[in-house]
């Protein structure tokens, strides 16, 4: 082994480590120090759940392999696994810089574990090399839309390839100089050794290459590590913490603003109003673009890309780090005010209003993101500041706010007409104090929208057929404010939520039936913020249960021609995980042929109405609802059929999409309740 290139230099190794470590610490301090100035957000709770999520989604890379595009996910998983395995190798190589015979405990060259690790390490070297080259091919040759093309991305891949090649050069030279035969348990080293021998490279040159491989590997590791915090590859350091500190269920709940106290918060104006987690989010964005693939706004050409928002905020945080640090260190109010005054509003150039008003809060971006970056709360917080402080919002939103304030519904129809839809149905009222299993919260659409009133009546028919006892609030019902909250009017939302909770608690309500996924989400996930804890059930969930319990037995639905496809409402499927119940309810109808659209369940495509966008004009790009209707039409085929759904907003948007695209002859939209009820002979 005398000729083996092991020119160890404890001094050089120590100098390299000290210089790189010092610079790394300096950079990390600069990146993380501004976080102290940001809004607090307690993410130290539910440690076991967090650890489980970290194992599943962080170390397990669960979201990385996208069924729609498997190869890049596999390449990433390969490189990630290589990083984990090769971290031990890196420690070993630095140890060898001090002592040629260094090895980690249990990983000595003569031991079985050492040999096993040597094989895993070599395998990972080859796979990581293939992964880096595969990614380079993708970036430079196939260039998919979702990938941001940047020199930085290419450089990082060259770094990774360089690390693998230098490791191979060092180990290959060792093996060649030692005259070791080919060993399939050391495939990378043996391959490199074979090259040295096969090309007839003299021993001295092999020695020099081995030396260069060793030292350049160490230098590359240190340069690579120091380069990471300067760009999007900071995620290599921050992604696992970001996964650990993710928002735990219920994900559909927005935070409650404290509007009463002296230091009341009114959403996000400047960077300092973001939370430390939101800053960590932007550091963790890999720019993979998964968030864009089914984002209804991005796909239809509106100026919103979750990835670009992250990029813009990250750049801004870096630029404004000195101001934020000054703010964090401010000792008194004047110093704090001066530091705050130096920060520009995010809406002025960093995240422009047309960006955050475009979001439908459909949640696709958050579902798709492999590192659990939270987008919706941040965009709603930007809206909140515009509405609550600047009084700057689309005029259509102003009409909705006024209508909810004065009549308790976004249509602005007289609140005394709320029970007109069921005048002939003799439905008991909660105020009568009778015994009932469910309080049927009809919702504003179910009570005031002519089309949705038919769905309300279909639900009543099903409940009666199954013998379910229920009551309604009637004229006492008022809007729960969901649209107001997502449009940024937290003040109005809190008024509505408090009024609802007071009423429901007053009647001792425990179980609520809703027909709108937006009602479901806010009453199930957000009302607990106001002291309202109820079991809230969507009508499709209840119908599926009634079918399973054989309390209803639908016959063939009347007038149902052609196949049916189910459009998943985002607030049902994505935010509340209800995907199978509507399908089970439909499957109970004899003769119904269900066809799935390519974008279905949690990967469903928004109708364009969420986040209060139901009430706003869609002036930019193409129309979201038409995009969805195109997909439904393709799925149902030439002869057409029925688009089924379980949301009043989806129903409206799909209905409009059908007429806007001139498909009234071929397509119809129905609620699941209407389909099931039409098969009930009562
Ligand atoms: S936000 Fe998430 S999904 Fe979107 S580019 Fe960043 S890491 Fe990828
Ligand atoms: S929530 Fe939906 S609309 Fe908003 S950015 Fe994410 S994917 Fe796009």
XYZ file of C-alpha atoms and ligand atoms in Angstrom:
698
model
C 0.000 0.000 0.000
C 3.079 2.283 -0.034
C 2.226 3.852 -3.333
C -1.393 4.432 -2.476
C -2.241 8.166 -2.669
C -2.753 8.939 0.970
C -0.790 12.138 1.444
C -2.536 13.162 4.610
C -2.094 16.639 5.884
C -3.729 17.377 9.200
C -2.748 21.037 8.907
C -4.212 21.510 5.442
C -7.358 19.573 6.382
C -7.817 21.611 9.545
C -7.248 24.866 7.643
C -9.792 23.910 4.987
C -12.356 22.932 7.597
C -11.817 26.058 9.663
C -12.042 28.419 6.680
C -15.082 26.743 5.151
C -16.795 26.228 8.502
C -16.247 29.863 9.469
C -17.595 31.148 6.191
C -20.559 28.799 6.391
C -21.393 29.957 9.911
C -21.146 33.581 8.777
C -23.530 32.970 5.843
C -26.032 31.016 7.913
C -26.095 33.749 10.498
C -26.864 36.296 7.790
C -29.633 34.131 6.385
C -31.240 33.167 9.669
C -30.795 36.373 11.697
C -33.653 38.207 9.916
C -36.025 35.440 11.012
C -35.892 36.774 14.582
C -37.640 39.941 13.422
C -40.545 38.029 11.893
C -43.895 37.035 13.295
C -43.929 34.256 15.838
C -45.608 31.038 14.910
C -45.500 28.214 17.383
C -44.549 25.028 15.582
C -43.043 23.231 18.550
C -46.211 21.263 19.312
C -47.200 17.666 18.373
C -43.605 16.449 18.173
C -44.544 12.821 17.475
C -46.779 13.765 14.537
C -44.047 16.026 13.213
C -41.396 13.347 13.528
C -43.671 10.886 11.711
C -44.207 13.415 8.908
C -40.474 13.992 8.699
C -39.855 10.277 8.346
C -42.582 9.829 5.757
C -42.191 12.925 3.640
C -38.668 14.108 4.448
C -36.519 11.032 4.720
C -39.102 8.888 2.900
C -39.454 11.435 0.052
C -43.104 10.426 -0.220
C -44.212 13.329 -2.398
C -41.198 13.317 -4.605
C -42.268 10.711 -7.127
C -45.056 12.387 -9.050
C -47.185 9.757 -10.821
C -47.520 12.130 -13.769
C -43.767 12.469 -14.198
C -41.993 9.632 -12.493
C -38.432 9.942 -13.766
C -37.420 13.308 -12.224
C -38.831 12.175 -8.891
C -36.821 8.972 -9.018
C -33.687 10.878 -9.961
C -34.203 13.201 -7.006
C -34.815 10.323 -4.607
C -31.622 8.703 -5.879
C -29.552 11.805 -5.295
C -31.136 12.329 -1.875
C -30.373 8.725 -0.881
C -26.833 9.183 -2.168
C -26.422 12.281 0.012
C -27.486 10.304 3.071
C -25.238 7.323 2.350
C -22.285 9.410 1.225
C -22.382 11.671 4.259
C -20.551 8.884 6.134
C -18.039 8.672 3.329
C -17.460 12.430 3.536
C -16.756 12.211 7.252
C -14.378 9.347 6.567
C -12.496 11.281 3.898
C -12.060 14.302 6.156
C -10.915 11.928 8.908
C -8.377 10.494 6.489
C -7.108 14.010 5.955
C -5.865 13.785 9.557
C -5.026 10.099 9.687
C -4.611 7.865 6.647
C -6.031 4.850 8.464
C -9.128 6.647 9.739
C -12.467 4.919 9.481
C -15.751 5.259 11.315
C -16.537 2.715 14.039
C -17.869 -0.545 12.545
C -16.942 0.575 9.035
C -13.349 -0.691 8.971
C -12.207 -2.126 5.635
C -11.904 -5.684 6.970
C -15.329 -5.892 8.571
C -18.515 -7.260 7.011
C -20.366 -4.029 7.819
C -17.494 -2.040 6.304
C -17.644 -4.091 3.110
C -21.424 -3.757 2.994
C -21.182 -0.024 3.432
C -18.419 0.127 0.791
C -20.775 -1.562 -1.677
C -23.683 0.756 -0.818
C -21.410 3.751 -1.105
C -20.082 2.720 -4.526
C -23.559 1.961 -5.781
C -24.741 5.379 -4.651
C -21.782 7.067 -6.308
C -22.759 5.527 -9.639
C -26.469 6.229 -9.188
C -25.897 9.824 -8.103
C -23.664 10.356 -11.109
C -26.385 8.958 -13.363
C -28.974 11.113 -11.547
C -26.959 14.308 -12.001
C -26.405 13.571 -15.685
C -30.107 12.740 -16.090
C -31.114 16.054 -14.553
C -28.615 17.899 -16.738
C -30.159 16.234 -19.785
C -33.588 17.344 -18.620
C -32.499 20.921 -18.046
C -30.492 21.294 -21.229
C -32.297 19.050 -23.715
C -35.904 18.197 -22.830
C -36.558 21.498 -20.925
C -40.022 20.852 -19.417
C -42.136 23.934 -18.679
C -42.132 23.569 -14.936
C -38.332 23.653 -14.602
C -36.715 27.038 -14.047
C -33.707 27.189 -16.307
C -30.805 28.790 -14.476
C -27.042 28.556 -14.476
C -27.234 27.797 -10.753
C -29.168 24.586 -11.294
C -26.632 23.404 -13.864
C -23.717 24.334 -11.635
C -25.107 22.336 -8.722
C -25.482 19.285 -10.929
C -21.900 19.706 -12.097
C -20.875 19.943 -8.441
C -22.638 16.651 -7.708
C -21.128 14.957 -10.733
C -17.732 16.365 -9.729
C -18.048 14.971 -6.213
C -18.815 11.516 -7.539
C -16.029 11.574 -10.123
C -13.393 12.774 -7.657
C -14.403 10.055 -5.209
C -14.096 7.495 -7.987
C -10.725 8.900 -9.060
C -9.339 8.622 -5.545
C -10.622 5.150 -4.872
C -9.849 3.921 -8.370
C -6.249 5.113 -8.075
C -5.923 3.346 -4.715
C -7.190 0.116 -6.150
C -5.093 0.368 -9.330
C -1.892 1.136 -7.423
C -2.567 -1.696 -5.000
C -3.131 -4.034 -7.943
C -6.487 -5.201 -6.642
C -8.554 -7.374 -8.967
C -12.013 -6.314 -10.131
C -14.395 -6.465 -7.197
C -18.127 -6.381 -7.824
C -18.597 -5.271 -4.216
C -16.798 -2.025 -5.052
C -18.278 -1.234 -8.467
C -17.404 2.475 -8.694
C -13.820 2.118 -7.442
C -13.251 -1.027 -9.505
C -14.600 0.677 -12.612
C -12.232 3.614 -12.163
C -9.318 1.273 -11.390
C -10.111 -0.642 -14.565
C -9.911 2.618 -16.502
C -6.492 3.456 -15.067
C -5.190 0.001 -15.954
C -7.051 -0.285 -19.241
C -5.746 3.058 -20.503
C -2.215 2.098 -19.423
C -1.804 5.158 -17.218
C 1.593 5.035 -15.480
C 1.748 4.591 -11.720
C 3.052 8.123 -11.105
C 0.207 9.665 -13.077
C -2.315 7.380 -11.385
C -0.898 8.505 -8.053
C -1.214 12.154 -9.045
C -4.792 11.683 -10.234
C -5.654 9.895 -6.974
C -4.158 12.758 -4.988
C -5.977 15.344 -7.021
C -9.174 13.330 -6.614
C -8.817 13.249 -2.833
C -8.078 16.919 -2.253
C -10.385 18.244 -4.919
C -13.159 16.122 -3.408
C -12.626 17.726 -0.006
C -12.487 21.207 -1.512
C -15.586 20.553 -3.625
C -17.551 19.390 -0.563
C -16.672 22.583 1.270
C -17.324 24.923 -1.652
C -20.591 23.126 -2.391
C -21.748 23.469 1.225
C -20.910 27.148 1.248
C -22.589 27.791 -2.056
C -25.933 26.303 -1.000
C -27.279 29.177 1.134
C -26.753 31.618 -1.750
C -29.457 30.227 -3.997
C -32.365 27.886 -4.365
C -30.234 24.961 -3.256
C -30.470 26.327 0.241
C -33.310 23.825 0.332
C -30.738 21.064 0.747
C -30.188 22.501 4.228
C -33.658 23.816 5.082
C -36.050 21.319 3.478
C -36.024 18.732 6.250
C -36.633 21.322 9.001
C -39.356 22.788 6.799
C -41.069 19.418 6.517
C -40.820 18.964 10.276
C -42.349 22.371 11.010
C -45.156 21.982 8.449
C -48.701 23.065 9.222
C -50.414 20.050 10.740
C -54.074 19.216 10.136
C -56.521 20.799 9.828
C -54.756 22.340 6.858
C -57.882 24.117 5.661
C -58.001 26.474 8.624
C -56.633 29.981 8.266
C -55.183 31.607 11.352
C -57.435 33.799 13.411
C -56.287 37.400 13.471
C -56.272 39.130 16.810
C -58.285 42.229 15.963
C -58.898 43.393 19.501
C -55.583 43.827 21.275
C -53.305 46.854 21.155
C -50.795 45.088 18.927
C -53.558 43.762 16.678
C -52.415 42.103 13.482
C -54.054 42.966 10.174
C -52.371 40.599 7.761
C -49.130 41.128 5.882
C -47.841 44.500 4.690
C -44.071 44.187 4.805
C -41.612 41.350 5.196
C -41.697 41.745 8.965
C -45.353 40.641 9.011
C -44.427 37.270 7.560
C -43.824 34.479 10.037
C -40.399 32.884 10.483
C -41.911 29.730 8.973
C -43.007 31.613 5.884
C -39.436 32.815 5.459
C -38.158 29.273 5.929
C -40.678 28.208 3.286
C -39.135 30.508 0.727
C -35.633 29.308 1.601
C -36.865 25.749 1.086
C -38.409 26.125 -2.355
C -36.619 23.774 -4.734
C -38.166 25.524 -7.765
C -39.296 22.137 -8.994
C -42.512 23.688 -10.351
C -44.833 20.911 -9.177
C -47.045 23.613 -7.660
C -47.721 25.035 -11.096
C -48.779 21.961 -13.011
C -52.452 22.059 -11.968
C -52.624 25.555 -10.496
C -55.798 26.931 -12.092
C -54.407 30.440 -12.259
C -51.033 29.506 -13.697
C -52.513 27.051 -16.184
C -54.968 29.663 -17.456
C -52.332 32.337 -17.903
C -52.790 34.523 -14.840
C -49.837 36.214 -13.186
C -49.486 33.822 -10.266
C -46.902 31.166 -9.785
C -46.305 29.836 -6.302
C -42.711 29.177 -7.262
C -42.164 32.749 -8.458
C -43.792 34.164 -5.316
C -41.320 32.161 -3.244
C -38.436 33.350 -5.345
C -39.477 36.983 -5.071
C -39.928 36.844 -1.295
C -36.657 34.987 -0.781
C -34.775 37.597 -2.808
C -36.507 40.358 -0.875
C -35.632 38.793 2.481
C -31.990 38.618 1.493
C -31.981 42.213 0.252
C -33.776 43.486 3.337
C -31.873 41.368 5.845
C -30.022 44.385 7.353
C -33.324 46.214 7.999
C -34.868 43.117 9.531
C -31.853 42.549 11.756
C -32.030 46.192 12.843
C -35.683 45.642 13.652
C -34.925 42.514 15.657
C -32.340 44.447 17.673
C -34.448 47.583 18.164
C -34.555 48.399 21.875
C -37.362 50.939 21.928
C -40.411 52.054 19.978
C -38.691 54.839 17.957
C -35.938 52.464 16.861
C -38.550 49.866 15.941
C -40.595 52.382 13.996
C -37.519 53.586 12.107
C -36.579 50.031 11.145
C -40.138 49.235 10.128
C -40.397 52.376 8.021
C -37.419 51.232 5.980
C -39.293 48.136 4.810
C -41.335 48.514 1.615
C -44.798 46.994 1.253
C -44.630 43.551 -0.342
C -47.589 44.436 -2.557
C -45.455 47.153 -4.151
C -43.256 45.125 -6.416
C -42.529 41.896 -4.549
C -45.934 40.176 -4.695
C -48.188 42.455 -6.750
C -51.930 42.566 -5.950
C -52.965 40.910 -9.234
C -50.964 37.913 -7.992
C -52.641 37.413 -4.657
C -56.122 38.309 -5.892
C -55.804 35.654 -8.624
C -55.538 32.724 -6.218
C -58.581 30.488 -5.821
C -57.072 28.997 -2.638
C -57.666 25.603 -4.240
C -54.666 24.148 -2.420
C -53.148 22.302 -5.356
C -49.798 23.998 -4.819
C -49.653 22.924 -1.198
C -50.721 19.367 -1.987
C -48.085 19.053 -4.671
C -45.175 20.647 -2.870
C -42.658 18.028 -1.757
C -41.350 20.277 1.012
C -44.751 21.430 2.309
C -44.487 25.110 1.512
C -47.576 26.996 2.636
C -48.923 29.373 0.068
C -52.576 30.048 0.744
C -52.301 31.613 4.227
C -49.589 33.964 2.974
C -51.656 35.138 0.004
C -54.751 35.586 2.173
C -52.665 37.566 4.671
C -51.645 39.903 1.861
C -55.327 40.315 0.969
C -56.153 40.941 4.613
C -53.857 43.933 4.804
C -55.278 45.353 1.585
C -58.848 44.971 2.832
C -58.486 45.809 6.519
C -55.927 48.616 6.328
C -55.692 49.955 2.788
C -59.369 49.454 1.893
C -58.067 48.423 -1.507
C -59.870 45.490 -3.081
C -61.859 44.599 -6.198
C -65.190 46.429 -6.350
C -67.061 43.136 -6.714
C -65.672 42.141 -3.306
C -67.049 45.373 -1.854
C -70.533 44.367 -3.010
C -70.167 40.938 -1.407
C -69.011 42.415 1.907
C -71.918 44.828 1.965
C -74.410 42.075 1.111
C -73.155 39.813 3.897
C -73.129 42.693 6.372
C -76.659 43.818 5.607
C -78.503 40.636 4.580
C -76.313 37.818 5.830
C -75.685 36.375 2.358
C -73.379 37.297 -0.532
C -76.288 37.736 -2.949
C -77.762 40.522 -0.853
C -81.240 38.993 -1.032
C -83.452 39.846 1.937
C -82.554 37.648 4.894
C -86.285 37.172 5.582
C -86.470 35.122 2.357
C -83.929 32.532 3.503
C -86.455 29.765 4.025
C -88.566 30.367 0.909
C -86.935 27.367 -0.787
C -88.689 24.991 1.613
C -91.971 26.759 2.357
C -93.939 23.703 1.223
C -91.736 21.128 2.934
C -92.642 21.667 6.590
C -89.109 21.209 7.852
C -88.774 21.525 11.638
C -86.787 24.507 12.954
C -84.099 24.253 15.593
C -85.940 26.965 17.483
C -88.864 24.561 17.986
C -86.609 22.568 20.274
C -87.553 19.132 18.935
C -85.328 16.115 18.733
C -83.113 15.872 15.658
C -79.991 14.057 14.549
C -78.593 16.727 12.231
C -78.881 20.445 11.997
C -79.055 20.965 8.220
C -77.084 24.175 7.604
C -78.497 24.991 4.200
C -75.985 27.725 3.342
C -76.517 30.884 1.325
C -76.401 29.183 -2.074
C -78.739 26.410 -0.967
C -81.215 28.992 0.294
C -80.979 31.776 -2.296
C -79.584 30.426 -5.562
C -82.402 29.048 -7.715
C -80.293 26.236 -9.133
C -78.918 25.184 -5.752
C -82.352 25.277 -4.129
C -83.087 22.137 -6.173
C -80.107 20.466 -4.507
C -81.377 21.486 -1.066
C -84.721 19.876 -1.881
C -83.003 16.731 -3.183
C -81.122 16.456 0.114
C -84.395 16.774 2.027
C -85.864 13.994 -0.106
C -82.932 11.709 0.707
C -83.024 12.488 4.434
C -86.724 11.746 4.570
C -86.353 8.546 2.549
C -83.722 7.376 5.028
C -85.700 8.459 8.062
C -83.018 10.878 9.242
C -84.368 13.417 11.708
C -83.157 16.900 10.930
C -83.952 20.539 11.487
C -82.940 23.834 9.930
C -82.317 27.292 11.344
C -84.591 28.863 8.724
C -84.570 32.684 8.816
C -82.189 32.503 11.775
C -79.428 31.098 9.587
C -76.821 33.561 8.347
C -73.716 33.369 6.180
C -70.775 31.757 7.972
C -68.483 34.279 6.273
C -66.146 31.821 4.540
C -65.894 33.870 1.351
C -65.323 37.065 3.363
C -62.407 35.433 5.197
C -60.744 34.247 2.022
C -61.298 37.607 0.401
C -59.349 39.129 3.281
C -62.210 40.615 5.304
C -61.308 38.978 8.587
C -63.334 41.491 10.544
C -66.546 40.546 8.758
C -65.697 36.862 8.940
C -65.179 36.995 12.687
C -68.527 38.732 13.133
C -70.307 36.079 11.082
C -68.456 33.166 12.664
C -69.157 34.431 16.179
C -72.847 34.955 15.392
C -73.135 31.450 13.946
C -71.350 29.809 16.853
C -73.498 31.680 19.351
C -76.641 30.518 17.599
C -75.520 26.904 17.154
C -74.239 26.611 20.709
C -77.412 28.224 21.944
C -79.410 25.372 20.404
C -76.941 22.794 21.680
C -76.121 21.653 18.161
C -73.564 18.836 17.917
C -73.918 17.493 14.383
C -74.232 19.661 11.310
C -75.033 18.630 7.767
C -73.813 20.932 4.990
C -74.094 20.837 1.217
C -71.209 23.217 0.535
C -67.559 22.203 0.992
C -66.756 25.829 1.893
C -69.273 25.660 4.748
C -67.814 22.279 5.651
C -64.291 23.619 5.820
C -64.997 26.706 7.834
C -67.503 25.124 10.215
C -65.439 21.987 10.743
C -61.954 23.493 10.821
C -62.296 27.172 11.656
C -65.267 27.468 13.974
C -63.287 25.818 16.799
C -61.299 29.094 16.844
C -64.548 30.706 18.057
C -65.640 28.041 20.509
C -67.732 26.041 18.053
C -66.752 22.373 17.983
C -69.169 20.293 15.913
C -69.213 17.142 13.894
C -69.704 18.617 10.438
C -70.668 16.258 7.636
C -70.866 16.905 3.933
C -74.034 15.626 2.291
C -72.109 13.232 0.043
C -70.523 11.677 3.130
C -73.925 11.204 4.721
C -75.463 9.808 1.526
C -72.630 7.274 1.196
C -73.213 6.248 4.819
C -76.967 5.922 4.311
C -76.320 3.734 1.287
C -73.825 1.573 3.182
C -76.297 1.184 6.044
C -79.018 0.321 3.490
C -81.165 3.120 4.767
C -81.680 4.196 1.172
C -81.679 2.006 -1.943
C -81.647 4.181 -5.032
C -83.087 2.799 -8.229
C -81.940 3.913 -11.669
C -81.886 7.698 -11.772
C -84.637 9.252 -13.834
C -83.551 10.924 -17.065
C -79.871 10.244 -16.509
C -78.450 9.696 -19.977
C -74.815 8.878 -20.686
C -71.823 8.422 -18.441
C -71.091 10.505 -15.347
C -67.831 12.073 -14.268
C -67.289 13.470 -10.797
C -65.664 16.868 -10.422
C -63.939 16.990 -7.010
C -64.530 20.284 -5.196
C -61.165 21.489 -3.854
C -62.526 22.228 -0.387
C -63.962 18.729 -0.199
C -61.195 16.596 -1.691
C -58.014 18.526 -1.076
C -58.675 20.476 2.074
C -60.822 17.851 3.785
C -59.729 14.588 2.203
C -63.245 13.520 1.135
C -62.783 11.771 -2.195
C -64.474 8.374 -2.019
C -67.839 9.182 -0.417
C -69.249 11.005 -3.483
C -68.114 8.147 -5.706
C -69.632 5.564 -3.379
C -72.900 7.501 -3.413
C -72.896 7.579 -7.213
C -71.925 3.916 -7.456
C -75.105 3.059 -5.534
C -77.230 4.265 -8.435
C -77.928 1.259 -10.701
C -76.689 1.583 -14.251
C -74.615 4.693 -13.581
C -71.338 4.561 -15.522
C -68.702 6.586 -13.719
C -65.701 7.823 -15.677
C -62.753 9.582 -14.079
C -61.252 12.741 -15.447
C -57.432 12.615 -15.610
C -57.249 15.263 -12.864
C -59.270 13.729 -10.049
C -59.483 13.384 -6.275
C -56.696 15.292 -4.505
C -55.201 16.003 -7.922
C -58.463 17.488 -9.116
C -58.623 20.760 -11.008
C -60.318 23.775 -9.480
C -63.497 25.226 -11.019
C -62.198 28.750 -10.434
C -64.620 29.819 -7.693
C -62.704 29.229 -4.452
C -61.050 31.880 -2.335
C -63.984 34.211 -2.949
C -63.221 34.237 -6.680
C -66.793 33.080 -7.241
C -67.695 36.731 -6.789
C -64.859 38.361 -8.732
C -64.539 39.011 -12.458
C -62.016 36.796 -14.223
C -60.345 39.340 -16.453
C -56.907 37.828 -17.018
C -55.944 34.808 -19.108
C -58.434 32.155 -20.143
C -61.325 30.951 -17.986
C -60.661 28.276 -15.392
C -64.153 26.778 -15.593
C -63.829 26.286 -19.345
C -60.552 24.454 -18.871
C -62.296 22.056 -16.504
C -65.334 21.633 -18.739
C -63.039 20.832 -21.677
C -61.553 18.021 -19.621
C -64.995 16.735 -18.600
C -66.168 16.811 -22.222
C -63.139 14.818 -23.342
C -63.720 12.302 -20.576
C -67.412 11.851 -21.309
C -66.865 11.464 -25.037
C -68.708 12.639 -28.129
C -72.165 11.692 -26.923
C -71.659 13.675 -23.711
C -73.078 12.950 -20.281
C -73.257 14.379 -16.795
C -70.726 16.236 -14.699
C -71.544 15.440 -11.085
C -70.327 17.535 -8.217
C -70.987 18.341 -4.584
C -70.512 22.077 -4.280
C -72.787 24.990 -5.178
C -69.889 27.048 -6.504
C -68.602 24.186 -8.657
C -72.131 23.640 -9.920
C -72.385 27.271 -11.007
C -68.943 27.372 -12.573
C -69.385 24.118 -14.485
C -72.861 25.175 -15.622
C -71.444 28.467 -16.887
C -68.508 26.660 -18.501
C -70.895 24.352 -20.352
C -72.921 27.239 -21.762
C -69.854 29.421 -22.481
C -68.379 26.598 -24.568
C -71.692 25.839 -26.290
C -72.038 22.317 -24.939
C -75.577 22.511 -23.495
C -76.734 19.814 -25.890
C -74.152 17.285 -24.701
C -73.358 18.092 -21.088
C -75.324 18.626 -17.896
C -74.147 19.310 -14.381
C -75.903 17.784 -11.395
C -75.194 17.498 -7.726
C -74.651 13.984 -6.359
C -77.747 14.502 -4.204
C -79.892 15.206 -7.270
C -78.693 12.038 -8.988
C -79.298 9.854 -5.940
C -82.629 11.512 -5.095
C -83.948 11.021 -8.635
C -83.487 7.287 -8.102
C -85.518 7.271 -4.887
C -89.135 6.301 -5.359
C -91.019 7.861 -2.496
S -43.235 25.705 -3.899
Fe -42.874 23.504 -3.639
S -43.725 22.581 -5.512
Fe -43.453 24.771 -5.931
S -41.448 24.943 -6.863
Fe -41.193 25.296 -4.665
S -40.676 23.277 -3.859
Fe -41.544 22.925 -5.899
S -54.011 27.678 -4.077
Fe -54.571 26.968 -6.139
S -54.867 28.862 -7.294
Fe -53.749 29.437 -5.452
S -51.592 29.355 -6.101
Fe -52.103 27.369 -5.191
S -52.660 26.072 -6.927
Fe -52.749 28.205 -7.624
